[in-house]
Coordinates of C-alpha atoms and ligand atoms in Angstrom, one line a residue:
X1 CA -13.1 -39.9 -36.1
X2 CA -15.0 -43.0 -35.3
X3 CA -15.7 -43.7 -31.4
X4 CA -16.7 -47.3 -32.0
X5 CA -13.3 -48.7 -31.0
X6 CA -10.4 -47.3 -29.4
X7 CA -8.2 -45.3 -31.7
X8 CA -4.8 -44.6 -30.7
X9 CA -4.6 -40.6 -30.1
X10 CA -0.8 -39.8 -29.7
X11 CA -2.1 -36.2 -29.3
X12 CA -3.2 -36.9 -25.9
X13 CA 0.3 -36.9 -24.6
X14 CA 1.1 -33.6 -26.3
X15 CA -1.6 -31.5 -24.8
X16 CA 0.6 -29.6 -22.1
X17 CA 4.4 -28.8 -21.7
X18 CA 4.3 -31.0 -18.7
X19 CA 2.8 -34.0 -20.5
X20 CA 5.5 -33.3 -23.4
X21 CA 8.2 -32.9 -21.0
X22 CA 7.4 -36.2 -19.2
X23 CA 7.5 -38.2 -22.4
X24 CA 10.6 -36.6 -24.1
X25 CA 12.6 -39.5 -25.2
X26 CA 15.8 -37.1 -25.6
X27 CA 17.3 -34.7 -23.3
X28 CA 20.0 -32.4 -23.1
X29 CA 22.4 -32.0 -20.1
X30 CA 25.3 -29.4 -19.8
X31 CA 27.6 -32.2 -18.8
X32 CA 27.2 -33.7 -22.3
X33 CA 28.5 -30.7 -24.0
X34 CA 32.3 -29.9 -24.8
X35 CA 33.4 -26.2 -25.6
X36 CA 35.8 -26.0 -28.3
X37 CA 38.4 -23.2 -27.5
X38 CA 41.1 -21.5 -29.6
X39 CA 44.3 -19.9 -28.0
X40 CA 47.0 -18.0 -30.0
X41 CA 50.2 -17.4 -28.8
X42 CA 51.5 -13.7 -28.4
X43 CA 47.9 -12.2 -28.5
X44 CA 47.5 -9.2 -26.1
X45 CA 43.4 -9.2 -26.8
X46 CA 41.1 -11.9 -27.7
X47 CA 40.7 -11.6 -31.5
X48 CA 37.0 -12.2 -32.8
X49 CA 36.6 -14.5 -35.7
X50 CA 34.6 -12.7 -38.3
X51 CA 32.8 -16.1 -39.7
X52 CA 32.1 -17.3 -36.2
X53 CA 30.2 -14.5 -34.2
X54 CA 30.8 -14.7 -30.5
X55 CA 34.0 -17.0 -30.9
X56 CA 37.2 -15.8 -30.2
X57 CA 40.7 -16.6 -30.4
X58 CA 41.9 -16.4 -26.9
X59 CA 44.9 -14.9 -25.1
X60 CA 46.1 -17.3 -22.3
X61 CA 44.2 -15.2 -19.8
X62 CA 41.2 -14.6 -21.5
X63 CA 40.8 -18.7 -22.0
X64 CA 41.3 -19.1 -18.2
X65 CA 38.4 -16.7 -17.6
X66 CA 36.4 -18.4 -20.4
X67 CA 37.1 -21.7 -19.0
X68 CA 36.0 -20.8 -15.6
X69 CA 32.8 -19.7 -16.7
X70 CA 32.0 -22.5 -18.8
X71 CA 32.7 -24.8 -15.9
X72 CA 30.4 -22.7 -13.7
X73 CA 27.8 -23.1 -16.3
X74 CA 28.3 -27.1 -15.9
X75 CA 29.8 -27.8 -19.2
X76 CA 31.3 -31.1 -19.5
X77 CA 34.5 -30.3 -21.1
X78 CA 36.5 -28.0 -23.1
X79 CA 38.7 -29.1 -26.3
X80 CA 41.9 -27.0 -27.0
X81 CA 43.2 -25.9 -30.3
X82 CA 46.4 -23.9 -30.0
X83 CA 47.9 -21.5 -32.7
X84 CA 51.5 -21.1 -32.7
X85 CA 53.3 -17.6 -33.4
X86 CA 55.8 -19.6 -35.6
X87 CA 55.0 -22.6 -38.0
X88 CA 57.4 -24.8 -39.7
X89 CA 57.4 -28.0 -41.9
X90 CA 56.9 -30.4 -39.3
X91 CA 55.2 -28.4 -36.8
X92 CA 57.8 -28.3 -34.1
X93 CA 55.4 -26.2 -31.7
X94 CA 52.8 -29.0 -31.4
X95 CA 55.0 -31.1 -29.2
X96 CA 57.3 -28.2 -27.3
X97 CA 56.5 -28.4 -23.6
X98 CA 56.5 -24.7 -23.7
X99 CA 54.3 -24.6 -27.0
X100 CA 51.1 -22.6 -26.7
X101 CA 48.7 -25.9 -26.6
X102 CA 50.7 -27.3 -23.6
X103 CA 50.7 -23.9 -21.9
X104 CA 47.2 -23.6 -22.2
X105 CA 46.2 -26.9 -21.2
X106 CA 48.2 -26.8 -17.9
X107 CA 46.4 -23.3 -17.6
X108 CA 43.1 -24.9 -17.7
X109 CA 44.0 -27.7 -15.3
X110 CA 45.3 -25.1 -12.9
X111 CA 41.8 -23.1 -13.6
X112 CA 39.1 -25.9 -13.4
X113 CA 41.3 -28.9 -12.1
X114 CA 39.0 -32.1 -12.6
X115 CA 35.8 -30.2 -12.8
X116 CA 35.6 -30.0 -16.2
X117 CA 37.1 -32.5 -18.9
X118 CA 40.2 -31.1 -20.5
X119 CA 40.7 -32.5 -24.1
X120 CA 43.5 -31.7 -26.4
X121 CA 43.0 -31.8 -30.2
X122 CA 45.7 -33.4 -31.8
X123 CA 46.6 -32.5 -35.3
X124 CA 49.4 -30.7 -37.1
X125 CA 47.4 -28.4 -39.4
X126 CA 47.6 -25.5 -37.0
X127 CA 51.3 -26.0 -36.4
X128 CA 52.5 -26.6 -40.1
X129 CA 53.7 -23.6 -42.1
X130 CA 51.8 -25.7 -45.3
X131 CA 48.7 -26.1 -43.2
X132 CA 48.5 -30.0 -43.6
X133 CA 47.9 -32.3 -40.9
X134 CA 51.2 -34.1 -41.1
X135 CA 54.8 -34.5 -42.7
X136 CA 54.6 -34.0 -46.6
X137 CA 56.4 -36.0 -49.3
X138 CA 57.8 -33.9 -52.2
X139 CA 54.5 -34.3 -54.0
X140 CA 52.4 -32.9 -51.3
X141 CA 51.1 -36.3 -49.9
X142 CA 50.7 -36.6 -46.1
X143 CA 53.2 -39.3 -45.2
X144 CA 51.5 -41.6 -42.8
X145 CA 53.8 -43.4 -40.6
X146 CA 56.2 -40.3 -40.2
X147 CA 53.0 -38.0 -39.3
X148 CA 51.9 -40.8 -36.9
X149 CA 55.4 -40.6 -35.2
X150 CA 54.9 -36.9 -34.7
X151 CA 51.1 -37.7 -33.3
X152 CA 52.7 -39.7 -30.6
X153 CA 55.3 -37.5 -29.4
X154 CA 52.6 -34.7 -29.2
X155 CA 50.2 -36.8 -27.4
X156 CA 52.8 -37.1 -24.7
X157 CA 53.4 -33.5 -24.4
X158 CA 49.7 -33.0 -24.1
X159 CA 49.6 -35.7 -21.2
X160 CA 52.0 -34.3 -19.7
X161 CA 50.6 -30.7 -19.9
X162 CA 47.4 -32.4 -18.1
X163 CA 45.3 -33.4 -20.6
X164 CA 42.5 -35.9 -19.3
X165 CA 41.8 -37.1 -23.2
X166 CA 43.9 -36.8 -26.1
X167 CA 41.6 -36.4 -29.3
X168 CA 43.7 -37.0 -32.6
X169 CA 41.8 -35.6 -35.6
X170 CA 44.4 -36.4 -38.3
X171 CA 42.7 -39.4 -39.7
X172 CA 46.3 -41.0 -40.3
X173 CA 46.0 -44.9 -40.3
X174 CA 47.3 -46.5 -37.0
X175 CA 47.4 -43.1 -35.1
X176 CA 45.4 -44.5 -32.1
X177 CA 47.6 -47.6 -31.7
X178 CA 50.8 -45.4 -31.7
X179 CA 49.3 -42.7 -29.5
X180 CA 48.3 -45.4 -26.9
X181 CA 51.7 -47.1 -27.1
X182 CA 53.3 -43.9 -26.3
X183 CA 51.3 -42.7 -23.6
X184 CA 51.6 -45.9 -21.9
X185 CA 55.5 -46.1 -22.3
X186 CA 55.8 -42.5 -20.9
X187 CA 53.4 -43.3 -17.9
X188 CA 50.2 -41.9 -19.1
X189 CA 48.6 -45.0 -18.9
X190 CA 45.4 -43.2 -17.4
X191 CA 45.0 -40.7 -20.1
X192 CA 42.4 -41.7 -22.4
X193 CA 42.0 -41.4 -26.2
X194 CA 38.7 -39.9 -27.9
X195 CA 39.2 -40.6 -31.2
X196 CA 38.2 -38.5 -34.2
X197 CA 37.1 -41.8 -35.9
X198 CA 34.9 -40.9 -38.7
X199 CA 35.9 -37.4 -39.8
X200 CA 35.0 -36.6 -43.2
X201 CA 36.4 -34.2 -45.9
X202 CA 33.7 -31.6 -45.2
X203 CA 33.4 -28.2 -46.4
X204 CA 31.7 -27.5 -43.2
X205 CA 35.2 -26.9 -41.5
X206 CA 35.6 -23.5 -43.6
X207 CA 35.2 -21.0 -40.7
X208 CA 37.3 -23.3 -38.4
X209 CA 40.2 -22.6 -40.8
X210 CA 40.2 -18.7 -39.9
X211 CA 39.8 -19.4 -36.4
X212 CA 42.6 -22.0 -36.3
X213 CA 44.8 -20.7 -39.2
X214 CA 45.2 -24.0 -40.4
X215 CA 44.0 -23.8 -44.1
X216 CA 46.0 -25.9 -46.3
X217 CA 48.3 -23.7 -48.6
X218 CA 47.6 -26.0 -51.4
X219 CA 45.3 -29.1 -52.0
X220 CA 42.8 -30.4 -49.7
X221 CA 42.4 -33.3 -47.2
X222 CA 40.7 -35.8 -49.3
X223 CA 43.5 -38.3 -49.2
X224 CA 43.1 -38.9 -45.4
X225 CA 39.7 -37.4 -44.3
X226 CA 36.5 -39.7 -45.3
X227 CA 34.4 -39.4 -48.3
X228 CA 31.2 -37.9 -47.5
X229 CA 29.8 -40.8 -49.8
X230 CA 30.6 -43.5 -47.3
X231 CA 28.8 -44.7 -44.2
X232 CA 29.9 -48.3 -44.0
X233 CA 33.7 -47.0 -44.2
X234 CA 33.0 -44.9 -41.0
X235 CA 32.1 -48.4 -39.2
X236 CA 35.5 -49.7 -40.1
X237 CA 37.5 -46.6 -39.2
X238 CA 35.6 -47.0 -35.8
X239 CA 36.3 -50.8 -35.4
X240 CA 40.1 -50.2 -36.0
X241 CA 40.3 -47.4 -33.4
X242 CA 38.5 -49.3 -30.9
X243 CA 41.0 -52.3 -31.6
X244 CA 43.8 -50.0 -31.4
X245 CA 42.7 -48.7 -28.1
X246 CA 40.4 -45.7 -28.3
X247 CA 38.3 -45.1 -25.1
X248 CA 35.7 -42.9 -27.2
X249 CA 34.8 -42.4 -30.7
X250 CA 33.8 -39.1 -32.6
X251 CA 31.9 -38.4 -35.6
X252 CA 32.4 -34.9 -37.4
X253 CA 30.9 -33.2 -38.8
X254 CA 27.2 -33.8 -37.0
X255 CA 24.2 -32.3 -38.7
X256 CA 24.8 -33.8 -42.2
X257 CA 26.1 -37.1 -40.8
X258 CA 23.2 -38.2 -38.3
X259 CA 23.0 -41.4 -40.2
X260 CA 26.6 -42.1 -39.3
X261 CA 26.1 -41.1 -35.7
X262 CA 23.2 -43.6 -35.5
X263 CA 25.0 -46.6 -37.2
X264 CA 28.1 -46.3 -35.2
X265 CA 25.9 -45.7 -31.8
X266 CA 24.0 -49.1 -32.5
X267 CA 27.5 -50.8 -33.5
X268 CA 29.6 -50.0 -30.4
X269 CA 29.5 -49.9 -26.6
X270 CA 32.1 -47.1 -26.0
X271 CA 30.4 -43.5 -25.7
X272 CA 29.9 -41.7 -29.2
X273 CA 30.6 -38.1 -29.4
X274 CA 29.6 -35.9 -32.3
X275 CA 31.3 -32.4 -33.5
X276 CA 28.9 -29.6 -34.5
X277 CA 31.5 -28.0 -36.4
X278 CA 32.1 -24.4 -37.4
X279 CA 30.3 -24.2 -40.5
X280 CA 27.1 -25.8 -38.9
X281 CA 27.4 -23.0 -36.3
X282 CA 27.9 -20.1 -38.8
X283 CA 25.1 -21.5 -40.9
X284 CA 22.7 -21.0 -37.9
X285 CA 24.3 -17.8 -36.8
X286 CA 24.1 -16.2 -40.2
X287 CA 20.5 -16.9 -41.0
X288 CA 19.5 -15.9 -37.3
X289 CA 21.2 -12.5 -37.9
X290 CA 19.1 -12.1 -41.1
X291 CA 16.1 -12.8 -39.0
X292 CA 15.4 -15.9 -41.2
X293 CA 15.7 -18.7 -38.2
X294 CA 14.9 -18.4 -34.5
X295 CA 18.3 -18.9 -33.3
X296 CA 17.6 -20.5 -29.8
X297 CA 15.1 -22.6 -31.2
X298 CA 17.5 -24.1 -33.9
X299 CA 20.4 -24.4 -31.4
X300 CA 18.2 -26.6 -29.3
X301 CA 16.6 -28.5 -32.1
X302 CA 20.0 -29.4 -33.7
X303 CA 21.6 -30.4 -30.5
X304 CA 18.4 -32.5 -29.9
X305 CA 18.8 -34.2 -33.3
X306 CA 22.4 -35.0 -32.4
X307 CA 21.7 -36.6 -29.1
X308 CA 18.5 -38.3 -30.7
X309 CA 20.8 -39.8 -33.4
X310 CA 22.7 -41.4 -30.7
X311 CA 25.7 -39.3 -29.7
X312 CA 26.0 -39.1 -25.9
X313 CA 28.7 -36.3 -26.0
X314 CA 28.5 -33.0 -28.3
X315 CA 31.2 -30.7 -29.1
X316 CA 29.6 -27.4 -29.8
X317 CA 30.6 -23.8 -30.0
X318 CA 27.3 -23.1 -28.2
X319 CA 28.2 -25.4 -25.1
X320 CA 28.7 -22.6 -22.7
X321 CA 25.4 -20.7 -23.7
X322 CA 23.3 -23.6 -23.8
X323 CA 24.6 -25.3 -20.7
X324 CA 23.5 -21.6 -18.8
X325 CA 19.9 -21.6 -20.7
X326 CA 19.7 -25.4 -19.3
X327 CA 20.5 -24.1 -15.7
Ligands
PBG1 C1 42.0 -30.5 -37.7 C2 40.6 -30.0 -36.9 C3 39.9 -29.4 -38.0 C4 38.5 -29.3 -37.3 C5 38.9 -29.7 -35.8 N1 40.1 -30.5 -35.9 C6 40.0 -29.0 -39.4 C7 40.2 -29.7 -40.6 O1 40.3 -30.9 -40.4 O2 40.4 -29.2 -41.6 C8 37.2 -28.7 -37.7 C9 36.5 -28.1 -36.5 C10 35.4 -27.1 -37.0 O3 34.9 -26.9 -38.2 O4 34.6 -26.6 -36.2 N2 42.9 -29.9 -36.3

């Protein structure tokens, strides 16, 4: 290389770990990570999930313990998925004050108080006997407005149980407005909404459906979740949710949708969350178990990429482990 004129040498800033750390543009902090947790009614022992090594369906007791450990590690929040013992067509357990999700939410508030953000996933697929996200018409179509009415009632039950943030994941039109109105009317004007605004009809949810026992008995979710082909449409969904009162927005899945995360982050002034979903977790765990990828390196690289794309909060099954590693 010629020395006749100064040539930029980016490698100067890469010579030592300290130099690299000083100029790193993206960082990961425990409080930006949210741990998704599963709790099942009637379990005596935590149940492993075969497609998600290290993740379990919790009992109420084991969930409390896991939450205390996650909070001690500095994790920013937990998001709760409840699995009831009995399911029916309308998902009655979802808004039952004595339903498993509500019991778990209040257990978590009792355990960690305000030290961690307690989030409630709001959908019907774990509670309906048909595994769909709402109330069905005879032809199997998820009826929008009747479903949204159910969501509004569930949101109030979750707020009553102590959730700091309600996270509606059903992708029904108008769900955020209905939930906001119901929360306000019930005296929960301070309970926030983290909307799954751009949730794609993704194959990456496969392992989750074993964990949450919410696989559709027939059909799929393509009539309400987004088409993976679309990014502009995500901006439209986000704008609608913000107009309806969402306090935060979420993109899901994460790694295959980094472009969507970036576009949304550039377009809004609210915090943007991204969900590193079950299939993203399972792919890395499977490859690492075969010795094909370096597990911790890939975990860190994927989380860094999601932050770099513009997510300020990441939901990840590795939240507690990564929080501990970050110290
Ligand atoms: C719906 C919901 C799903 C996930 C989170 N909330 C499943 C679906 O839409 O089919 C998937 C999360 C994951 O795969 O980790 N309640």
